[in-house]
Amino acid sequence: MQFRNVGVCRQAVAQTALVGVIFANHAWAVPVAPQTKPFKVLDPQSWANPDNMTWADYKTPPGTSWNDPSRKGSERNFNIALVAVDYSDKPFVITQQPNTTVFGNPLSAKYGLDRSEVPAFFRDFLNTPNDLNHNHTLHEYWMEDSGGRFGVDLTAFGAYLLPSLSYQYGVDDEQGGFNEGACPSEGPCSIDLRTDALGAWRADVGNETADSFELVFILSAGQDESSTWQEFGEMKFQGPEDVPDDFGPPNDDELPNYAQTRYVNWTSWQAASVIWPNAGGGSSTQAESSGMSTYAHELTHLLGIGDNYNNPYSDPPRRSYTGPWSMLSRGSFNGPGGPHTRWQIPATQGGSLGSLHTMGDKMRIGLVANSSVLMVSREALSSSGPVVAEITARCINPGEDELMGLHVIMGEDLSPACNTSTDALCDGGGYNNYDIEVIDRMGADSFTPDSGVMISKTKDVDNAPFQWTIDANPQDIDVVDFYRPDGTPSALTIGDYRQLADALFHAGTNSGSEFEYIDEANGLHFYIVDIRRDDVGILHYTVGVRSLDGSGSSTYGIELEEGQVAEGPLAKATDNGVTCAFQMTNSGAFTATESGVQHPQDMSAFLTSDIYRLSAEVDGNGWRVELPNALATAKFGETAMVNVAVGATIEAVGNAVVKLTITSESDPPTLIRAQACLTFSHWSIHEMTIKVTEEQSATPIPRTMLGSGNKFDPNTDIPDLSGKVFVITGGSAGIGYGISAHILQHGASKLYLLGKKEEHLAEAQEELKKYGDVSRVEFVQIELEDLHHTDKVAKDLASKIDRLDALVLNAGLGVGKYNETKDGLDSHMQVNVISQHHLARILLPKLVATPDSRLCFQSSEVHRMGTSGVEFRSLEEINKDIGPAHLYGRTKLAQLLLCQAFHRRKLHGELGLVSGTSPWINATHPGGVGTDQPDQAEEAYGGVRQLLMKAVRPFMKDPIDDGCRPMLFAATSDAVAEEKIDGQYIVPDRKVTDTSSQAKDEQLQENCWNLVEGILKQKLDRVSKIGGGLNT
C-alpha cells in the first residue's frame, strides 16, 4: 500500500488564456463574490500536542445537553455501584493535606475530606456536573457516545478498610506479573483486591442489594500504576540506582528502591506497588488518580471488548494501533495537560475526558444504529461503481438522513504478509473491513489532537490489534516527550500513541496531510473529496471509495463550461489573486447492476456520482496557479463548480494561458476529453504596480509588502480589538506607553500593563484616560531584575487569563553601565532578555490556545553593532562588563536569536506550536525614539559621546505617534496572519527586512536558547513547573 497520485483515463481539459476580463454570451454566470483568498488552504492540518491542551479546548456539540442528570438513556441506564476501599497503611489521599504523599498529592483543588465523605465525593466527581469536573460526567460521556441510548447511574458505598496492606494488593509478583521480585518480606503480594473489596461490600449491604447492580467500580485509595510509573520513574530519576529511600519499600526492607513495571524494567518501588486498573467478571478496579476516562475505558471492557493498545516501549518496537482516537486505545489518556498529568489527585487533567469510541467499536456494542453506517461490499464495488457520501463527525448523533461513516466489508485481507518483529509499522494482517469516520475536536473528542477523517482497518473479532489507523503521515513525528533529570531530551518512541497525532486525512491540497489512500493489494481507493462545516458548526466530509478492479456498467462523460472570475471583472490578480470558477457537468449516465454480488444494503443514493481529479498549469512568466482541491464530484446529469486560484506578480507578462485538466477516476472503455477556453486580461497591471522610490529600487521588495507599501498608521490601520487580551511589558512609559495607548484606543477588552516603577504606572493610569476606559487596564508592578518576582507575576497572569492575543516583550534597559542583579546576572541581560523569556514561556500555552495570537520581541538595529565575539556559551561570558553600547547591543541580538529559536521550534512542532498557524512570532525595530533611554546613555558615557547623544535627540521619533508603529503592526495587524509574516524582523513602519548574519546563525540561536533556559532552570528550579522544552 502507498500514497500516490493516480492518473487514469477520463479527462476534460480546459485551456484558459488570460486575455480580457469582460465576459459576454456565457451559457452560465458565476455569482460575483468579494475579493477572497483564493490561495487559502482548504482544510489545513493543525494537530495539537495533548501536553498543551487546556479546558478552553473543550467545545460543546451544538444543541446538546448530555450532562443533564435528569436525562436517561433511551435504551439503558447502567446501574453501577461505586465501592470505595482503603488500607491501614494508606488512607485516602483526598483526606490529607496538599502535597502530603511522596507523589505530591493531593493537589490544592480538593483535599482534607473526612473519610466518611470520600465515597460521595468520588460519586459526584465522576457523575454529577460541578466546577471541579468542569461539568463533565460519566453519564454525559456515554449519552454523547451513544446518541442518548446509554446513560449511567452511580451509587456510592463504603468506605471499607481492607485486611491487608495496600502494596499486597498492588504488587503483582506472580511469575510473568508486572512487578516480579518486588514483594517485600512482609508479604504475601498479588492478593486479589476484588475478593476482599466485594466481600466487604456484600457483608455490609447484603447479597440482595449487591445483586441489584449490573456492574461494580472498585475505588482503591492512592495512585494507580498506569498513571504513575513513568512520572515517578524515568522522568524523575536518572536511573534505578538514583531512586531515594522515600520512593523505596517500607520498613527499610532489603529490596532495592526500584521495581519492574509493566512496560519497562524499572520504576520507583512506590510507583510499582499500587494497583493497575483492570476489568473483568462484572467489576473493574480504579484508584484515586484514575480519571473519568479510566472508568469509561473499563466499563467498555465490562461490555465485552478487549484492549486495542500496544506496548509503547517494546523491543522490537510496534506502532500504536489506534492511538488517541479510540477509547480502547490511548484515547483514555486524553484530557487537558496530556498524559504526564494523569498522576494527579483529583484527576482533572490528562485522563479526565477520553475520546469517544471509534465507529467500529460503537457498532460492536450498540452505540450507533446500523442505519447510520453505510455498509459497502468490496466485491460489489467493482460492478456498482464508486460510492460517494457525506459523513458527519462521530460526536454528533446522526439525523435521519445523515451518516456517521462508511464500513467497507472486505471479508479477507489480501495484503501481503509483513513481520511485526522487523517492521514497527506492520499492521499484522488479518483484517476484515475498512472504516471511514470523521473526528472533530468537539464534545468528548475535544482533546483528540486533530479534526479530520480517520481511515482504519478493522477485524470482526477483538483480537488485538483489531483496529489499525491508517497514518496519513507515517514518518516519525519527532516530538520531545520529556526531559530527563540531566536535561537530556527523550523523544516519543515509535510506539507512542502521539505518533498518530497527525494521522488524520484532510481534504484539499497543501493541507500537511493526504486526501487519498490506495490499498492496491485489496483493490480499494479511498478519497477525501470535500469538507463542509455547517452553520451551527458541525463538521462534515464528502468521501468516496472505488474498486481498482472495475467501475460498473455506467457510462462516463464530462462537459466543461468556459471559466469566469468569481470576484468579478475588477478583481486584481496581483493582490491576493483571483478565483477562476469553472462549471463542470457529469454528462454520463448511471446504470444499475442487477446481477452479481450486491452491497449489504440499498446503495442507490450513493452510486450515482463520479469522482474527478483536477490539475492546472499556467503558461506565462510571473503567473501562478494552484488548486485548493485536487478532487471534485458530481452526480450523473448534474453540475459542480471547480475553482482554480490564479495570481500574478507585478513583473508578470501581459497575458498567460491556464490549462485545467479534469480526469474521471472511473475506468470506462474509451477516453473522453472536454475542453473549455477562457480569456481575460492582464488585470490592468499598471494600476497595482507599487510606486518604487529611488531609495527602494536597489533592493527587492519583500512579497509581504506587495500592494500595501511600507506605511502603517496606528490611528487608522489597527483593526477593532474588541474581545482581545494583551500583555505588554514596559507598558507604562516610552514606546510601551504608546503601544498601550493605541491598543486601548482600539477597544481591547483587557490590557495588562507591566511596569517597574509605581510612579510610572500611576502616571500611565491617569494619562491613558485620554485613550479609553482604563477599567479595562490592569496595571501590574513587575521587577524584572528579580527572577522570583517575575516568576510570581507570570504565574499569576497565567492563572487569571483564558486567552492571550498578544504578548509584547517591550521592556528594556537602554545603553547603560554594567550592573549585577540580586540574581547575580548582568542587569541588561536579565531585564531585556532572561526575565521576559521566562514570561513568554509561562504564557505560551495561552498564546497557543488563542487564534491569530502574536508573540512580539522588541529588538533594534543596534543588534548589528559591537556584538562580534558574542557566543552565549556561559554565565561568565554574559556577566563580563563589555561597555555600555555592547551590553545593550548584545541584548538586542539575543532578542532576535530567541525569536528565531522560538520560530524554529514552531516549525518542528515543539512547545505545543504548530507550523503555519499562530502565534505569529516576530521581532521589531522601533527606530530612533525619544524615550528615557538616551538619559541612561548620557549617564553611562562622558565627554564627546555624551555631547553626541544630546545632539541626536532632536531627530528622535515621538514614541506614541511613530516609535510604536512596527510593534503595533506585529501585534495587531490582520496582514500578519493573512500574509503569514512569521519569524521575521520588522522595521518602521511595517517592512520585513534582513537581520545580521549573527542573528541568522542557528548555532548562536541554540546557544542563546540553551543558556537562558539553563539559567532559569538553575535560578528557579523550573523543571517540572512548566511544560514544553523543560519537562512535560
mmCIF file of N, CA and C in Angstrom, residues 313-418:
data_model
loop_
_atom_site.group_PDB
_atom_site.id
_atom_site.type_symbol
_atom_site.label_atom_id
_atom_site.label_comp_id
_atom_site.label_asym_id
_atom_site.label_seq_id
_atom_site.Cartn_x
_atom_site.Cartn_y
_atom_site.Cartn_z
ATOM 1 N N TYR A 313 6.876 0.796 24.525
ATOM 2 C CA TYR A 313 8.316 0.721 24.796
ATOM 3 C C TYR A 313 8.883 -0.664 24.471
ATOM 4 N N SER A 314 8.166 -1.396 23.640
ATOM 5 C CA SER A 314 8.564 -2.770 23.351
ATOM 6 C C SER A 314 9.840 -2.804 22.510
ATOM 7 N N ASP A 315 10.507 -3.910 22.573
ATOM 8 C CA ASP A 315 11.690 -4.167 21.759
ATOM 9 C C ASP A 315 11.543 -5.563 21.170
ATOM 10 N N PRO A 316 11.310 -5.687 19.855
ATOM 11 C CA PRO A 316 11.284 -4.634 18.850
ATOM 12 C C PRO A 316 10.044 -3.737 18.989
ATOM 13 N N PRO A 317 10.149 -2.515 18.456
ATOM 14 C CA PRO A 317 9.036 -1.568 18.615
ATOM 15 C C PRO A 317 7.848 -1.934 17.738
ATOM 16 N N ARG A 318 6.672 -1.495 18.154
ATOM 17 C CA ARG A 318 5.442 -1.714 17.398
ATOM 18 C C ARG A 318 4.623 -0.428 17.478
ATOM 19 N N ARG A 319 4.160 0.023 16.349
ATOM 20 C CA ARG A 319 3.380 1.254 16.288
ATOM 21 C C ARG A 319 2.071 1.132 17.063
ATOM 22 N N SER A 320 1.582 2.250 17.587
ATOM 23 C CA SER A 320 0.277 2.266 18.251
ATOM 24 C C SER A 320 -0.810 1.853 17.265
ATOM 25 N N TYR A 321 -1.867 1.225 17.772
ATOM 26 C CA TYR A 321 -2.896 0.684 16.891
ATOM 27 C C TYR A 321 -3.897 1.764 16.456
ATOM 28 N N THR A 322 -4.523 2.396 17.435
ATOM 29 C CA THR A 322 -5.459 3.485 17.124
ATOM 30 C C THR A 322 -5.176 4.735 17.938
ATOM 31 N N GLY A 323 -4.176 4.699 18.802
ATOM 32 C CA GLY A 323 -3.674 5.885 19.477
ATOM 33 C C GLY A 323 -4.722 6.706 20.197
ATOM 34 N N PRO A 324 -4.692 8.034 19.999
ATOM 35 C CA PRO A 324 -5.576 8.926 20.754
ATOM 36 C C PRO A 324 -6.999 8.952 20.239
ATOM 37 N N TRP A 325 -7.285 8.195 19.179
ATOM 38 C CA TRP A 325 -8.589 8.278 18.516
ATOM 39 C C TRP A 325 -9.591 7.265 19.062
ATOM 40 N N SER A 326 -9.167 6.399 19.969
ATOM 41 C CA SER A 326 -10.025 5.301 20.423
ATOM 42 C C SER A 326 -9.998 5.171 21.933
ATOM 43 N N MET A 327 -11.179 5.030 22.536
ATOM 44 C CA MET A 327 -11.269 4.815 23.975
ATOM 45 C C MET A 327 -10.613 3.503 24.372
ATOM 46 N N LEU A 328 -10.565 2.526 23.488
ATOM 47 C CA LEU A 328 -9.959 1.244 23.816
ATOM 48 C C LEU A 328 -8.456 1.230 23.538
ATOM 49 N N SER A 329 -7.948 2.331 23.023
ATOM 50 C CA SER A 329 -6.504 2.514 22.901
ATOM 51 C C SER A 329 -6.108 3.639 23.845
ATOM 52 N N ARG A 330 -5.260 4.562 23.403
ATOM 53 C CA ARG A 330 -4.797 5.604 24.315
ATOM 54 C C ARG A 330 -5.697 6.833 24.339
ATOM 55 N N GLY A 331 -6.864 6.738 23.714
ATOM 56 C CA GLY A 331 -7.835 7.813 23.878
ATOM 57 C C GLY A 331 -8.263 7.975 25.320
ATOM 58 N N SER A 332 -8.051 6.916 26.125
ATOM 59 C CA SER A 332 -8.380 7.020 27.554
ATOM 60 C C SER A 332 -7.406 7.935 28.292
ATOM 61 N N PHE A 333 -6.291 8.317 27.658
ATOM 62 C CA PHE A 333 -5.338 9.243 28.273
ATOM 63 C C PHE A 333 -5.712 10.704 28.008
ATOM 64 N N ASN A 334 -6.705 10.943 27.156
ATOM 65 C CA ASN A 334 -6.977 12.296 26.697
ATOM 66 C C ASN A 334 -7.507 13.180 27.822
ATOM 67 N N GLY A 335 -7.258 14.452 27.656
ATOM 68 C CA GLY A 335 -7.668 15.450 28.628
ATOM 69 C C GLY A 335 -6.648 16.559 28.630
ATOM 70 N N PRO A 336 -6.993 17.715 29.188
ATOM 71 C CA PRO A 336 -6.037 18.823 29.185
ATOM 72 C C PRO A 336 -4.776 18.470 29.955
ATOM 73 N N GLY A 337 -3.661 18.962 29.451
ATOM 74 C CA GLY A 337 -2.393 18.720 30.136
ATOM 75 C C GLY A 337 -1.647 17.496 29.673
ATOM 76 N N GLY A 338 -2.315 16.598 28.936
ATOM 77 C CA GLY A 338 -1.636 15.450 28.382
ATOM 78 C C GLY A 338 -1.399 14.322 29.366
ATOM 79 N N PRO A 339 -0.732 13.256 28.909
ATOM 80 C CA PRO A 339 -0.618 12.032 29.700
ATOM 81 C C PRO A 339 0.216 12.179 30.964
ATOM 82 N N HIS A 340 1.127 13.129 30.997
ATOM 83 C CA HIS A 340 2.012 13.231 32.155
ATOM 84 C C HIS A 340 1.401 14.026 33.309
ATOM 85 N N THR A 341 0.090 14.291 33.218
ATOM 86 C CA THR A 341 -0.632 14.867 34.364
ATOM 87 C C THR A 341 -1.600 13.856 34.967
ATOM 88 N N ARG A 342 -1.558 12.619 34.483
ATOM 89 C CA ARG A 342 -2.536 11.626 34.931
ATOM 90 C C ARG A 342 -2.299 11.143 36.363
ATOM 91 N N TRP A 343 -1.155 11.478 36.962
ATOM 92 C CA TRP A 343 -0.846 11.052 38.329
ATOM 93 C C TRP A 343 -1.547 11.912 39.378
ATOM 94 N N GLN A 344 -2.139 13.008 38.953
ATOM 95 C CA GLN A 344 -2.641 13.990 39.906
ATOM 96 C C GLN A 344 -3.948 13.550 40.561
ATOM 97 N N ILE A 345 -4.108 13.927 41.821
ATOM 98 C CA ILE A 345 -5.335 13.675 42.586
ATOM 99 C C ILE A 345 -5.806 15.012 43.148
ATOM 100 N N PRO A 346 -7.046 15.428 42.823
ATOM 101 C CA PRO A 346 -8.030 14.749 41.981
ATOM 102 C C PRO A 346 -7.660 14.841 40.499
ATOM 103 N N ALA A 347 -8.201 13.927 39.709
ATOM 104 C CA ALA A 347 -7.820 13.781 38.303
ATOM 105 C C ALA A 347 -8.636 14.725 37.437
ATOM 106 N N THR A 348 -8.147 15.939 37.274
ATOM 107 C CA THR A 348 -8.857 16.937 36.481
ATOM 108 C C THR A 348 -8.140 17.284 35.182
ATOM 109 N N GLN A 349 -7.058 16.580 34.870
ATOM 110 C CA GLN A 349 -6.281 16.903 33.674
ATOM 111 C C GLN A 349 -6.265 15.689 32.729
ATOM 112 N N GLY A 350 -5.057 15.214 32.384
ATOM 113 C CA GLY A 350 -4.966 14.065 31.494
ATOM 114 C C GLY A 350 -5.757 12.887 32.028
ATOM 115 N N GLY A 351 -6.510 12.234 31.144
ATOM 116 C CA GLY A 351 -7.336 11.101 31.552
ATOM 117 C C GLY A 351 -8.686 11.488 32.094
ATOM 118 N N SER A 352 -9.001 12.787 32.118
ATOM 119 C CA SER A 352 -10.273 13.207 32.699
ATOM 120 C C SER A 352 -11.421 13.198 31.699
ATOM 121 N N LEU A 353 -11.119 13.273 30.404
ATOM 122 C CA LEU A 353 -12.178 13.209 29.393
ATOM 123 C C LEU A 353 -11.611 12.551 28.147
ATOM 124 N N GLY A 354 -11.783 11.244 28.065
ATOM 125 C CA GLY A 354 -11.216 10.464 26.974
ATOM 126 C C GLY A 354 -11.994 10.595 25.688
ATOM 127 N N SER A 355 -11.404 10.064 24.622
ATOM 128 C CA SER A 355 -12.033 10.137 23.310
ATOM 129 C C SER A 355 -13.285 9.273 23.261
ATOM 130 N N LEU A 356 -14.118 9.552 22.293
ATOM 131 C CA LEU A 356 -15.265 8.693 22.021
ATOM 132 C C LEU A 356 -14.779 7.356 21.481
ATOM 133 N N HIS A 357 -15.673 6.379 21.479
ATOM 134 C CA HIS A 357 -15.356 5.105 20.842
ATOM 135 C C HIS A 357 -15.305 5.293 19.328
ATOM 136 N N THR A 358 -14.487 4.499 18.680
ATOM 137 C CA THR A 358 -14.469 4.538 17.221
ATOM 138 C C THR A 358 -15.806 4.023 16.691
ATOM 139 N N MET A 359 -16.062 4.330 15.428
ATOM 140 C CA MET A 359 -17.324 3.881 14.823
ATOM 141 C C MET A 359 -17.436 2.362 14.879
ATOM 142 N N GLY A 360 -16.322 1.675 14.646
ATOM 143 C CA GLY A 360 -16.362 0.213 14.698
ATOM 144 C C GLY A 360 -16.732 -0.304 16.067
ATOM 145 N N ASP A 361 -16.161 0.310 17.123
ATOM 146 C CA ASP A 361 -16.500 -0.119 18.477
ATOM 147 C C ASP A 361 -17.931 0.258 18.826
ATOM 148 N N LYS A 362 -18.394 1.394 18.342
ATOM 149 C CA LYS A 362 -19.788 1.775 18.561
ATOM 150 C C LYS A 362 -20.731 0.710 17.978
ATOM 151 N N MET A 363 -20.380 0.207 16.792
ATOM 152 C CA MET A 363 -21.241 -0.815 16.180
ATOM 153 C C MET A 363 -21.223 -2.102 17.001
ATOM 154 N N ARG A 364 -20.074 -2.432 17.575
ATOM 155 C CA ARG A 364 -19.970 -3.677 18.341
ATOM 156 C C ARG A 364 -20.888 -3.690 19.551
ATOM 157 N N ILE A 365 -20.994 -2.545 20.228
ATOM 158 C CA ILE A 365 -21.738 -2.541 21.497
ATOM 159 C C ILE A 365 -23.025 -1.725 21.419
ATOM 160 N N GLY A 366 -23.485 -1.434 20.206
ATOM 161 C CA GLY A 366 -24.802 -0.842 20.043
ATOM 162 C C GLY A 366 -24.888 0.635 20.341
ATOM 163 N N LEU A 367 -23.782 1.373 20.172
ATOM 164 C CA LEU A 367 -23.814 2.806 20.433
ATOM 165 C C LEU A 367 -24.281 3.605 19.228
ATOM 166 N N VAL A 368 -24.414 2.972 18.084
ATOM 167 C CA VAL A 368 -24.890 3.649 16.890
ATOM 168 C C VAL A 368 -25.767 2.680 16.108
ATOM 169 N N ALA A 369 -26.815 3.203 15.515
ATOM 170 C CA ALA A 369 -27.702 2.368 14.699
ATOM 171 C C ALA A 369 -26.996 1.990 13.402
ATOM 172 N N ASN A 370 -27.179 0.755 12.959
ATOM 173 C CA ASN A 370 -26.552 0.324 11.707
ATOM 174 C C ASN A 370 -27.012 1.159 10.526
ATOM 175 N N SER A 371 -28.216 1.740 10.634
ATOM 176 C CA SER A 371 -28.725 2.567 9.537
ATOM 177 C C SER A 371 -27.919 3.850 9.375
ATOM 178 N N SER A 372 -27.132 4.207 10.390
ATOM 179 C CA SER A 372 -26.307 5.421 10.323
ATOM 180 C C SER A 372 -24.927 5.144 9.747
ATOM 181 N N VAL A 373 -24.655 3.890 9.414
ATOM 182 C CA VAL A 373 -23.372 3.499 8.837
ATOM 183 C C VAL A 373 -23.634 2.881 7.473
ATOM 184 N N LEU A 374 -22.938 3.385 6.456
ATOM 185 C CA LEU A 374 -23.123 2.867 5.107
ATOM 186 C C LEU A 374 -22.298 1.601 4.936
ATOM 187 N N MET A 375 -22.978 0.471 4.717
ATOM 188 C CA MET A 375 -22.314 -0.821 4.572
ATOM 189 C C MET A 375 -21.991 -1.068 3.098
ATOM 190 N N VAL A 376 -20.698 -1.154 2.802
ATOM 191 C CA VAL A 376 -20.230 -1.273 1.423
ATOM 192 C C VAL A 376 -19.509 -2.603 1.262
ATOM 193 N N SER A 377 -19.729 -3.277 0.162
ATOM 194 C CA SER A 377 -19.029 -4.526 -0.134
ATOM 195 C C SER A 377 -17.890 -4.258 -1.111
ATOM 196 N N ARG A 378 -16.692 -4.693 -0.757
ATOM 197 C CA ARG A 378 -15.564 -4.538 -1.673
ATOM 198 C C ARG A 378 -15.838 -5.257 -2.987
ATOM 199 N N GLU A 379 -16.363 -6.455 -2.886
ATOM 200 C CA GLU A 379 -16.606 -7.246 -4.102
ATOM 201 C C GLU A 379 -17.648 -6.585 -4.987
ATOM 202 N N ALA A 380 -18.658 -5.964 -4.363
ATOM 203 C CA ALA A 380 -19.717 -5.332 -5.143
ATOM 204 C C ALA A 380 -19.259 -4.032 -5.799
ATOM 205 N N LEU A 381 -18.265 -3.390 -5.245
ATOM 206 C CA LEU A 381 -17.819 -2.101 -5.792
ATOM 207 C C LEU A 381 -17.374 -2.194 -7.247
ATOM 208 N N SER A 382 -16.749 -3.296 -7.619
ATOM 209 C CA SER A 382 -16.220 -3.408 -8.982
ATOM 210 C C SER A 382 -17.327 -3.421 -10.019
ATOM 211 N N SER A 383 -18.521 -3.802 -9.616
ATOM 212 C CA SER A 383 -19.628 -3.821 -10.572
ATOM 213 C C SER A 383 -20.602 -2.658 -10.360
ATOM 214 N N SER A 384 -20.610 -2.061 -9.176
ATOM 215 C CA SER A 384 -21.547 -0.968 -8.915
ATOM 216 C C SER A 384 -20.989 0.395 -9.285
ATOM 217 N N GLY A 385 -19.656 0.513 -9.332
ATOM 218 C CA GLY A 385 -19.050 1.813 -9.499
ATOM 219 C C GLY A 385 -18.783 2.461 -8.147
ATOM 220 N N PRO A 386 -18.184 3.642 -8.138
ATOM 221 C CA PRO A 386 -17.756 4.258 -6.880
ATOM 222 C C PRO A 386 -18.927 4.645 -5.981
ATOM 223 N N VAL A 387 -18.646 4.664 -4.677
ATOM 224 C CA VAL A 387 -19.596 5.130 -3.667
ATOM 225 C C VAL A 387 -19.126 6.502 -3.196
ATOM 226 N N VAL A 388 -20.036 7.458 -3.171
ATOM 227 C CA VAL A 388 -19.745 8.809 -2.694
ATOM 228 C C VAL A 388 -20.812 9.187 -1.671
ATOM 229 N N ALA A 389 -20.389 9.665 -0.512
ATOM 230 C CA ALA A 389 -21.351 10.016 0.543
ATOM 231 C C ALA A 389 -20.770 11.115 1.422
ATOM 232 N N GLU A 390 -21.654 11.902 2.017
ATOM 233 C CA GLU A 390 -21.239 12.870 3.032
ATOM 234 C C GLU A 390 -21.431 12.228 4.403
ATOM 235 N N ILE A 391 -20.393 12.316 5.241
ATOM 236 C CA ILE A 391 -20.462 11.743 6.578
ATOM 237 C C ILE A 391 -20.213 12.845 7.606
ATOM 238 N N THR A 392 -20.711 12.602 8.814
ATOM 239 C CA THR A 392 -20.750 13.625 9.864
ATOM 240 C C THR A 392 -19.862 13.197 11.035
ATOM 241 N N ALA A 393 -19.337 14.174 11.743
ATOM 242 C CA ALA A 393 -18.465 13.900 12.888
ATOM 243 C C ALA A 393 -19.122 12.938 13.863
ATOM 244 N N ARG A 394 -18.328 12.020 14.410
ATOM 245 C CA ARG A 394 -18.868 10.958 15.261
ATOM 246 C C ARG A 394 -19.356 11.469 16.608
ATOM 247 N N CYS A 395 -19.027 12.721 16.970
ATOM 248 C CA CYS A 395 -19.538 13.282 18.221
ATOM 249 C C CYS A 395 -20.973 13.770 18.081
ATOM 250 N N ILE A 396 -21.519 13.700 16.893
ATOM 251 C CA ILE A 396 -22.890 14.136 16.616
ATOM 252 C C ILE A 396 -23.769 12.916 16.391
ATOM 253 N N ASN A 397 -24.917 12.894 17.049
ATOM 254 C CA ASN A 397 -25.862 11.810 16.817
ATOM 255 C C ASN A 397 -26.460 11.990 15.422
ATOM 256 N N PRO A 398 -26.228 11.062 14.479
ATOM 257 C CA PRO A 398 -26.672 11.278 13.095
ATOM 258 C C PRO A 398 -28.190 11.426 13.007
ATOM 259 N N GLY A 399 -28.616 12.409 12.207
ATOM 260 C CA GLY A 399 -30.037 12.565 11.936
ATOM 261 C C GLY A 399 -30.525 11.484 10.993
ATOM 262 N N GLU A 400 -31.803 11.553 10.651
ATOM 263 C CA GLU A 400 -32.420 10.501 9.839
ATOM 264 C C GLU A 400 -31.746 10.331 8.489
ATOM 265 N N ASP A 401 -31.288 11.447 7.915
ATOM 266 C CA ASP A 401 -30.673 11.392 6.588
ATOM 267 C C ASP A 401 -29.160 11.569 6.640
ATOM 268 N N GLU A 402 -28.583 11.379 7.824
ATOM 269 C CA GLU A 402 -27.145 11.574 7.973
ATOM 270 C C GLU A 402 -26.430 10.252 8.214
ATOM 271 N N LEU A 403 -25.150 10.240 7.887
ATOM 272 C CA LEU A 403 -24.319 9.055 8.079
ATOM 273 C C LEU A 403 -23.154 9.382 9.002
ATOM 274 N N MET A 404 -22.786 8.418 9.854
ATOM 275 C CA MET A 404 -21.592 8.567 10.674
ATOM 276 C C MET A 404 -20.352 8.146 9.905
ATOM 277 N N GLY A 405 -20.497 7.198 8.983
ATOM 278 C CA GLY A 405 -19.314 6.759 8.264
ATOM 279 C C GLY A 405 -19.607 5.634 7.297
ATOM 280 N N LEU A 406 -18.528 5.135 6.695
ATOM 281 C CA LEU A 406 -18.597 4.010 5.766
ATOM 282 C C LEU A 406 -17.892 2.803 6.378
ATOM 283 N N HIS A 407 -18.494 1.637 6.193
ATOM 284 C CA HIS A 407 -17.929 0.364 6.654
ATOM 285 C C HIS A 407 -17.776 -0.511 5.417
ATOM 286 N N VAL A 408 -16.537 -0.640 4.932
ATOM 287 C CA VAL A 408 -16.275 -1.381 3.695
ATOM 288 C C VAL A 408 -15.886 -2.802 4.061
ATOM 289 N N ILE A 409 -16.728 -3.738 3.696
ATOM 290 C CA ILE A 409 -16.532 -5.141 4.067
ATOM 291 C C ILE A 409 -15.646 -5.817 3.023
ATOM 292 N N MET A 410 -14.498 -6.289 3.467
ATOM 293 C CA MET A 410 -13.582 -6.989 2.555
ATOM 294 C C MET A 410 -13.744 -8.499 2.651
ATOM 295 N N GLY A 411 -14.101 -8.983 3.834
ATOM 296 C CA GLY A 411 -14.115 -10.415 4.069
ATOM 297 C C GLY A 411 -12.721 -10.915 4.388
ATOM 298 N N GLU A 412 -11.850 -10.903 3.393
ATOM 299 C CA GLU A 412 -10.477 -11.385 3.567
ATOM 300 C C GLU A 412 -9.504 -10.267 3.261
ATOM 301 N N ASP A 413 -8.496 -10.154 4.091
ATOM 302 C CA ASP A 413 -7.435 -9.169 3.880
ATOM 303 C C ASP A 413 -6.405 -9.754 2.927
ATOM 304 N N LEU A 414 -6.242 -9.131 1.762
ATOM 305 C CA LEU A 414 -5.332 -9.633 0.737
ATOM 306 C C LEU A 414 -3.957 -8.978 0.803
ATOM 307 N N SER A 415 -3.717 -8.195 1.835
ATOM 308 C CA SER A 415 -2.415 -7.529 1.965
ATOM 309 C C SER A 415 -1.305 -8.559 2.097
ATOM 310 N N PRO A 416 -0.146 -8.303 1.487
ATOM 311 C CA PRO A 416 0.974 -9.234 1.641
ATOM 312 C C PRO A 416 1.429 -9.283 3.098
ATOM 313 N N ALA A 417 1.994 -10.421 3.489
ATOM 314 C CA ALA A 417 2.436 -10.597 4.870
ATOM 315 C C ALA A 417 3.569 -9.632 5.192
ATOM 316 N N CYS A 418 3.591 -9.161 6.441
ATOM 317 C CA CYS A 418 4.699 -8.354 6.939
ATOM 318 C C CYS A 418 5.081 -8.897 8.307
#
